[in-house]
Amino acid sequence: MGKNKYIETPEKMGELFEAYKTEVKDNPRKVSEFHGKEGEERIKPLERPLTMSGFKIYGYKNGVTISHYFDNTDKAYNDYRAICSRVRDEITTDQIEGGMVGQYNASITQRLNNLTDKTEVTQKVEQPLFGEDEDE
C-alpha cells in the first residue's frame, strides 16, 4: 500500500496554485513615493510576480511540501506531472510577460528563466613576421 499524499489529487494541487495566485495578486507590495515641494507621501502598490519559491513557501504555510510533487520523488507523483507542468508554465509566463512590459525587472526575469543573450567574441592575434618590432 502506498504512502498517503498531502495533496490528494492533481486537481487539489491546481486549487492550491489558484489560491496562491489569488494571495499574491491580491496583496501587492507597497512603496512610498514623495511628491511635490511639500513632499507629500503617496503609497504605490506594486504587483507581485508569481514564483516557484513563493508557491513552495505558500505550500509550507499550508502544511505541504510542494517540492516532492515537482521533483516526482521516486516516481510517486507521476499523476501530478501535467499540473506541475502547467504551474511552471503559468509562473514563467507571468514573469516573462511582466518583464517584457516593464512591470518586473527584465534583467532578473531573464536570469530566472534562462533567457540571457549570449554573444560570442573572437579575438584574432597575429604575430609579427621576421621581428618587425625590433630596431634595425
XYZ file of N, CA, C and O in Angstrom:
544
model
N 0.845 -1.181 0.000
C 0.000 0.000 0.000
C 0.885 1.236 0.000
O 1.863 1.313 0.733
N 0.547 2.225 -0.822
C 1.358 3.427 -0.975
C 1.142 4.423 0.146
O 0.198 4.353 0.918
N 2.069 5.346 0.208
C 2.028 6.400 1.200
C 0.958 7.434 0.802
O 0.810 7.768 -0.359
N 0.218 7.930 1.780
C -0.785 8.956 1.509
C -0.104 10.256 1.116
O 0.929 10.617 1.663
N -0.707 10.974 0.190
C -0.173 12.245 -0.267
C -0.908 13.375 0.449
O -2.112 13.315 0.649
N -0.163 14.430 0.797
C -0.788 15.576 1.454
C -1.736 16.298 0.507
O -2.760 16.806 0.912
N -1.361 16.358 -0.778
C -2.256 16.900 -1.801
C -2.836 15.670 -2.488
O -2.164 15.016 -3.281
N -4.071 15.350 -2.170
C -4.658 14.063 -2.541
C -4.755 13.819 -4.039
O -4.639 12.681 -4.491
N -4.987 14.883 -4.831
C -5.185 14.711 -6.270
C -4.525 15.863 -7.027
O -4.273 16.929 -6.446
N -4.255 15.678 -8.321
C -3.749 16.786 -9.126
C -4.717 17.979 -9.120
O -4.274 19.136 -9.152
N -6.008 17.709 -9.051
C -6.992 18.788 -9.001
C -6.808 19.637 -7.740
O -6.939 20.865 -7.789
N -6.493 18.982 -6.627
C -6.233 19.711 -5.370
C -4.976 20.562 -5.501
O -4.907 21.670 -4.954
N -3.975 20.070 -6.226
C -2.766 20.855 -6.484
C -3.146 22.107 -7.286
O -2.674 23.203 -6.991
N -4.005 21.938 -8.290
C -4.471 23.072 -9.073
C -5.201 24.092 -8.216
O -5.005 25.302 -8.362
N -6.013 23.617 -7.301
C -6.733 24.507 -6.386
C -5.764 25.253 -5.476
O -5.942 26.440 -5.209
N -4.745 24.558 -4.993
C -3.744 25.194 -4.141
C -2.998 26.285 -4.924
O -2.762 27.376 -4.407
N -2.669 26.018 -6.189
C -1.984 27.011 -7.008
C -2.891 28.214 -7.267
O -2.442 29.358 -7.218
N -4.165 27.975 -7.540
C -5.108 29.090 -7.753
C -5.205 29.954 -6.498
O -5.263 31.183 -6.586
N -5.213 29.320 -5.332
C -5.252 30.067 -4.071
C -3.974 30.882 -3.897
O -4.015 32.040 -3.442
N -2.825 30.302 -4.265
C -1.547 31.025 -4.211
C -1.589 32.248 -5.129
O -1.208 33.346 -4.731
N -2.068 32.077 -6.373
C -2.143 33.195 -7.315
C -3.009 34.319 -6.752
O -2.645 35.492 -6.832
N -4.150 33.965 -6.193
C -5.045 34.963 -5.613
C -4.356 35.692 -4.469
O -4.409 36.929 -4.383
N -3.689 34.946 -3.605
C -2.959 35.532 -2.473
C -1.909 36.534 -2.961
O -1.803 37.645 -2.443
N -1.147 36.153 -3.970
C -0.074 37.014 -4.481
C -0.638 38.264 -5.157
O -0.212 39.386 -4.878
N -1.587 38.086 -6.049
C -2.098 39.212 -6.835
C -2.992 40.148 -6.024
O -3.082 41.339 -6.320
N -3.623 39.641 -4.958
C -4.480 40.484 -4.121
C -3.711 41.200 -3.012
O -4.296 42.005 -2.278
N -2.429 40.908 -2.863
C -1.622 41.512 -1.796
C -0.324 42.077 -2.365
O 0.752 41.490 -2.198
N -0.424 43.225 -3.037
C 0.775 43.804 -3.651
C 1.757 44.313 -2.600
O 1.378 44.587 -1.456
N 3.005 44.419 -3.006
C 3.995 45.122 -2.187
C 3.693 46.602 -2.328
O 3.097 47.027 -3.301
N 4.134 47.384 -1.360
C 3.865 48.823 -1.404
C 5.169 49.587 -1.241
O 6.053 49.175 -0.501
N 5.260 50.690 -1.963
C 6.437 51.547 -1.874
C 5.961 52.982 -1.638
O 4.939 53.407 -2.181
N 6.689 53.711 -0.798
C 6.366 55.113 -0.546
C 7.018 55.979 -1.602
O 8.203 55.800 -1.917
N 6.249 56.936 -2.136
C 6.783 57.920 -3.072
C 6.429 59.292 -2.522
O 5.350 59.492 -1.955
N 7.353 60.241 -2.685
C 7.118 61.589 -2.184
C 6.990 62.527 -3.365
O 7.809 62.526 -4.270
N 5.931 63.360 -3.357
C 5.608 64.216 -4.498
C 5.494 65.672 -4.064
O 5.058 65.973 -2.953
N 5.855 66.553 -4.982
C 5.690 67.989 -4.763
C 6.698 68.557 -3.796
O 7.456 67.838 -3.143
N 6.710 69.885 -3.715
C 7.695 70.525 -2.842
C 7.380 70.325 -1.368
O 8.235 70.491 -0.522
N 6.152 69.954 -1.078
C 5.769 69.646 0.298
C 6.164 68.224 0.686
O 6.073 67.847 1.843
N 6.568 67.429 -0.294
C 6.974 66.046 -0.031
C 5.824 65.168 0.411
O 5.970 64.330 1.302
N 4.683 65.351 -0.226
C 3.504 64.565 0.127
C 3.749 63.086 -0.177
O 4.118 62.719 -1.287
N 3.566 62.246 0.826
C 3.798 60.813 0.654
C 2.570 60.156 0.033
O 1.435 60.378 0.436
N 2.862 59.328 -0.967
C 1.820 58.505 -1.589
C 2.312 57.066 -1.590
O 3.480 56.810 -1.852
N 1.414 56.164 -1.321
C 1.746 54.747 -1.319
C 1.384 54.180 -2.688
O 0.243 54.302 -3.140
N 2.359 53.573 -3.337
C 2.141 52.984 -4.666
C 2.166 51.461 -4.534
O 3.146 50.891 -4.050
N 1.087 50.780 -4.954
C 1.100 49.311 -4.918
C 1.906 48.751 -6.091
O 1.868 49.288 -7.199
N 2.676 47.721 -5.835
C 3.467 47.043 -6.862
C 3.011 45.588 -6.942
O 3.067 44.855 -5.952
N 2.559 45.182 -8.128
C 2.105 43.807 -8.289
C 3.261 42.842 -8.058
O 4.380 43.065 -8.522
N 2.983 41.789 -7.348
C 3.997 40.770 -7.075
C 3.984 39.713 -8.171
O 2.924 39.263 -8.594
N 5.167 39.290 -8.612
C 5.223 38.226 -9.617
C 4.998 36.855 -8.973
O 5.266 36.662 -7.786
N 4.514 35.935 -9.767
C 4.428 34.538 -9.317
C 5.829 33.948 -9.376
O 6.574 34.221 -10.317
N 6.184 33.131 -8.391
C 7.487 32.457 -8.382
C 7.326 31.042 -7.845
O 6.405 30.763 -7.070
N 8.225 30.173 -8.257
C 8.203 28.805 -7.718
C 8.501 28.827 -6.232
O 7.847 28.126 -5.456
N 9.478 29.627 -5.823
C 9.805 29.658 -4.395
C 8.627 30.213 -3.589
O 8.358 29.748 -2.480
N 7.917 31.188 -4.148
C 6.735 31.710 -3.469
C 5.650 30.649 -3.319
O 4.999 30.555 -2.277
N 5.461 29.845 -4.362
C 4.465 28.770 -4.296
C 4.882 27.725 -3.266
O 4.055 27.226 -2.493
N 6.166 27.412 -3.213
C 6.649 26.443 -2.215
C 6.422 26.972 -0.806
O 5.970 26.225 0.073
N 6.721 28.236 -0.573
C 6.507 28.825 0.748
C 5.023 28.837 1.094
O 4.637 28.545 2.225
N 4.189 29.148 0.107
C 2.741 29.108 0.318
C 2.323 27.687 0.736
O 1.503 27.511 1.639
N 2.916 26.689 0.100
C 2.639 25.304 0.480
C 3.052 25.014 1.909
O 2.285 24.423 2.677
N 4.275 25.473 2.290
C 4.751 25.250 3.657
C 3.768 25.843 4.669
O 3.452 25.225 5.679
N 3.299 27.054 4.358
C 2.358 27.720 5.272
C 1.042 26.964 5.373
O 0.303 27.138 6.336
N 0.754 26.144 4.378
C -0.465 25.331 4.380
C -0.185 23.867 4.713
O -1.007 22.997 4.443
N 0.993 23.600 5.263
C 1.329 22.269 5.741
C 1.732 21.269 4.671
O 1.632 20.061 4.891
N 2.189 21.752 3.501
C 2.531 20.856 2.396
C 3.923 21.182 1.867
O 4.265 22.346 1.680
N 4.717 20.152 1.617
C 5.997 20.327 0.933
C 5.754 20.048 -0.542
O 5.585 18.905 -0.956
N 5.739 21.097 -1.323
C 5.382 21.003 -2.739
C 6.517 20.441 -3.585
O 6.279 19.843 -4.631
N 7.744 20.611 -3.146
C 8.915 20.176 -3.940
C 8.811 18.727 -4.377
O 9.203 18.389 -5.499
N 8.305 17.858 -3.519
C 8.212 16.425 -3.851
C 7.385 16.189 -5.119
O 7.718 15.342 -5.934
N 6.331 16.942 -5.274
C 5.441 16.770 -6.427
C 6.143 17.197 -7.721
O 6.011 16.548 -8.747
N 6.906 18.304 -7.645
C 7.614 18.801 -8.829
C 8.846 17.953 -9.146
O 9.182 17.761 -10.305
N 9.502 17.443 -8.111
C 10.678 16.588 -8.312
C 10.281 15.166 -8.679
O 11.110 14.392 -9.140
N 9.028 14.811 -8.441
C 8.499 13.473 -8.696
C 9.365 12.415 -8.003
O 9.785 11.428 -8.603
N 9.598 12.656 -6.723
C 10.424 11.783 -5.901
C 9.989 10.326 -6.018
O 8.818 10.011 -5.830
N 10.922 9.466 -6.356
C 10.677 8.028 -6.501
C 9.530 7.707 -7.475
O 8.874 6.680 -7.342
N 9.274 8.593 -8.401
C 8.207 8.438 -9.404
C 6.839 8.213 -8.737
O 5.926 7.660 -9.325
N 6.716 8.683 -7.505
C 5.477 8.518 -6.747
C 4.434 9.566 -7.121
O 3.287 9.478 -6.681
N 4.838 10.549 -7.937
C 3.938 11.662 -8.242
C 3.693 11.802 -9.746
O 3.458 12.898 -10.246
N 3.749 10.693 -10.471
C 3.548 10.730 -11.922
C 2.211 11.350 -12.314
O 2.110 12.027 -13.334
N 1.185 11.131 -11.511
C -0.142 11.686 -11.818
C -0.159 13.216 -11.753
O -1.093 13.843 -12.249
N 0.860 13.810 -11.145
C 0.904 15.253 -10.943
C 1.758 15.966 -12.004
O 1.883 17.183 -11.976
N 2.338 15.209 -12.926
C 3.244 15.809 -13.910
C 2.564 16.878 -14.748
O 3.130 17.943 -14.987
N 1.350 16.648 -15.188
C 0.652 17.631 -16.033
C 0.366 18.921 -15.274
O 0.622 20.011 -15.783
N -0.135 18.813 -14.046
C -0.445 20.028 -13.281
C 0.837 20.761 -12.907
O 0.884 21.991 -12.945
N 1.886 20.042 -12.593
C 3.161 20.687 -12.265
C 3.713 21.431 -13.480
O 4.238 22.541 -13.352
N 3.559 20.846 -14.653
C 3.994 21.499 -15.887
C 3.180 22.773 -16.121
O 3.731 23.816 -16.489
N 1.884 22.704 -15.911
C 1.029 23.883 -16.085
C 1.398 24.986 -15.103
O 1.460 26.163 -15.459
N 1.681 24.620 -13.859
C 2.070 25.600 -12.842
C 3.371 26.284 -13.261
O 3.468 27.520 -13.227
N 4.359 25.498 -13.658
C 5.633 26.084 -14.117
C 5.409 27.036 -15.287
O 5.974 28.126 -15.335
N 4.595 26.610 -16.253
C 4.314 27.443 -17.425
C 3.635 28.755 -17.035
O 3.973 29.815 -17.558
N 2.682 28.698 -16.128
C 1.989 29.923 -15.705
C 2.934 30.874 -14.989
O 2.886 32.087 -15.206
N 3.796 30.327 -14.133
C 4.762 31.161 -13.416
C 5.731 31.802 -14.407
O 5.988 33.010 -14.356
N 6.256 31.006 -15.332
C 7.186 31.521 -16.334
C 6.527 32.600 -17.188
O 7.118 33.658 -17.434
N 5.310 32.364 -17.628
C 4.588 33.337 -18.456
C 4.362 34.641 -17.701
O 4.565 35.732 -18.246
N 3.961 34.554 -16.443
C 3.754 35.754 -15.634
C 5.044 36.562 -15.541
O 5.043 37.783 -15.718
N 6.157 35.882 -15.292
C 7.438 36.577 -15.153
C 7.896 37.194 -16.470
O 8.294 38.362 -16.511
N 7.828 36.427 -17.557
C 8.308 36.923 -18.852
C 7.439 38.076 -19.348
O 7.954 39.124 -19.757
N 6.123 37.915 -19.316
C 5.246 38.990 -19.780
C 5.403 40.238 -18.918
O 5.421 41.352 -19.431
N 5.534 40.052 -17.611
C 5.746 41.198 -16.719
C 7.062 41.898 -17.006
O 7.151 43.126 -16.977
N 8.105 41.127 -17.300
C 9.394 41.718 -17.660
C 9.343 42.438 -18.987
O 9.945 43.498 -19.169
N 8.599 41.884 -19.940
C 8.521 42.489 -21.277
C 7.794 43.834 -21.273
O 8.119 44.714 -22.059
N 6.817 44.006 -20.396
C 6.077 45.268 -20.361
C 6.626 46.230 -19.299
O 6.063 47.298 -19.082
N 7.728 45.855 -18.659
C 8.351 46.741 -17.682
C 7.731 46.703 -16.302
O 8.048 47.514 -15.448
N 6.857 45.766 -16.072
C 6.209 45.634 -14.769
C 7.183 45.050 -13.746
O 7.168 45.429 -12.579
N 7.995 44.111 -14.187
C 9.028 43.494 -13.349
C 10.381 43.812 -13.970
O 10.470 44.171 -15.145
N 11.430 43.651 -13.207
C 12.780 43.903 -13.698
C 13.120 42.881 -14.787
O 13.197 41.678 -14.533
N 13.317 43.373 -16.001
C 13.544 42.487 -17.151
C 14.815 41.670 -17.006
O 14.859 40.499 -17.386
N 15.854 42.264 -16.441
C 17.127 41.557 -16.292
C 16.989 40.365 -15.337
O 17.477 39.269 -15.618
N 16.307 40.572 -14.235
C 16.091 39.479 -13.278
C 15.194 38.411 -13.896
O 15.442 37.214 -13.760
N 14.164 38.853 -14.614
C 13.261 37.919 -15.283
C 14.031 37.044 -16.265
O 13.819 35.827 -16.324
N 14.942 37.650 -17.024
C 15.749 36.884 -17.984
C 16.565 35.819 -17.265
O 16.609 34.666 -17.683
N 17.231 36.215 -16.189
C 18.081 35.270 -15.470
C 17.278 34.147 -14.840
O 17.683 32.983 -14.894
N 16.139 34.469 -14.251
C 15.305 33.441 -13.617
C 14.820 32.400 -14.613
O 14.610 31.246 -14.259
N 14.637 32.828 -15.856
C 14.075 31.942 -16.865
C 15.076 31.539 -17.939
O 14.695 31.078 -19.012
N 16.364 31.696 -17.649
C 17.448 31.307 -18.568
C 17.261 31.894 -19.959
O 17.391 31.193 -20.964
N 16.951 33.193 -20.020
C 16.714 33.851 -21.294
C 17.804 34.874 -21.619
O 17.550 35.851 -22.297
N 19.013 34.651 -21.140
C 20.070 35.624 -21.355
C 20.583 35.582 -22.787
O 20.618 34.532 -23.420
N 20.949 36.759 -23.285
C 21.576 36.841 -24.603
C 23.007 36.361 -24.486
O 23.694 36.655 -23.510
N 23.444 35.644 -25.483
C 24.827 35.181 -25.497
C 25.511 35.785 -26.705
O 25.014 35.703 -27.817
N 26.654 36.387 -26.457
C 27.428 36.982 -27.520
C 28.776 36.285 -27.575
O 29.435 36.123 -26.550
N 29.160 35.873 -28.743
C 30.446 35.213 -28.900
C 31.432 36.230 -29.459
O 31.180 36.890 -30.460
N 32.536 36.383 -28.766
C 33.568 37.316 -29.192
C 34.809 36.509 -29.545
O 35.278 35.702 -28.747
N 35.309 36.725 -30.746
C 36.520 36.039 -31.186
C 37.599 37.089 -31.385
O 37.386 38.100 -32.047
N 38.722 36.832 -30.795
C 39.840 37.756 -30.938
C 40.955 37.044 -31.677
O 41.367 35.953 -31.299
N 41.422 37.666 -32.739
C 42.470 37.070 -33.552
C 43.755 37.861 -33.322
O 43.799 39.072 -33.534
N 44.779 37.172 -32.863
C 46.062 37.821 -32.607
C 47.052 37.308 -33.637
O 47.235 36.109 -33.799
N 47.687 38.260 -34.340
C 48.683 37.887 -35.350
C 50.064 38.198 -34.825
O 50.278 39.232 -34.209
N 50.974 37.306 -35.058
C 52.360 37.543 -34.662
C 53.093 38.264 -35.795
O 52.871 37.968 -36.972
N 53.947 39.203 -35.423
C 54.695 39.908 -36.461
C 55.667 38.968 -37.166
O 56.201 38.040 -36.564
N 55.841 39.218 -38.447
C 56.788 38.429 -39.233
C 58.192 38.993 -39.092
O 58.398 40.200 -39.095
N 59.162 38.138 -38.997
C 60.579 38.492 -39.008
C 60.943 39.559 -37.998
O 61.759 40.425 -38.264
N 60.299 39.609 -36.873
C 60.691 40.539 -35.834
C 60.486 41.994 -36.235
O 61.368 42.818 -36.061
N 59.357 42.358 -36.785
C 59.070 43.708 -37.239
C 59.234 44.763 -36.168
O 59.541 45.904 -36.444
N 59.011 44.381 -34.930
C 59.073 45.360 -33.844
C 60.501 45.631 -33.381
O 60.723 46.532 -32.614
N 61.467 44.872 -33.851
C 62.854 45.050 -33.420
C 63.480 46.208 -34.165
O 63.207 46.468 -35.326
N 64.353 46.945 -33.467
C 65.093 48.034 -34.120
C 66.120 47.443 -35.046
O 66.798 46.478 -34.740
N 66.351 48.074 -36.217
C 67.305 47.547 -37.189
C 68.534 48.342 -37.214
O 68.698 49.445 -37.036
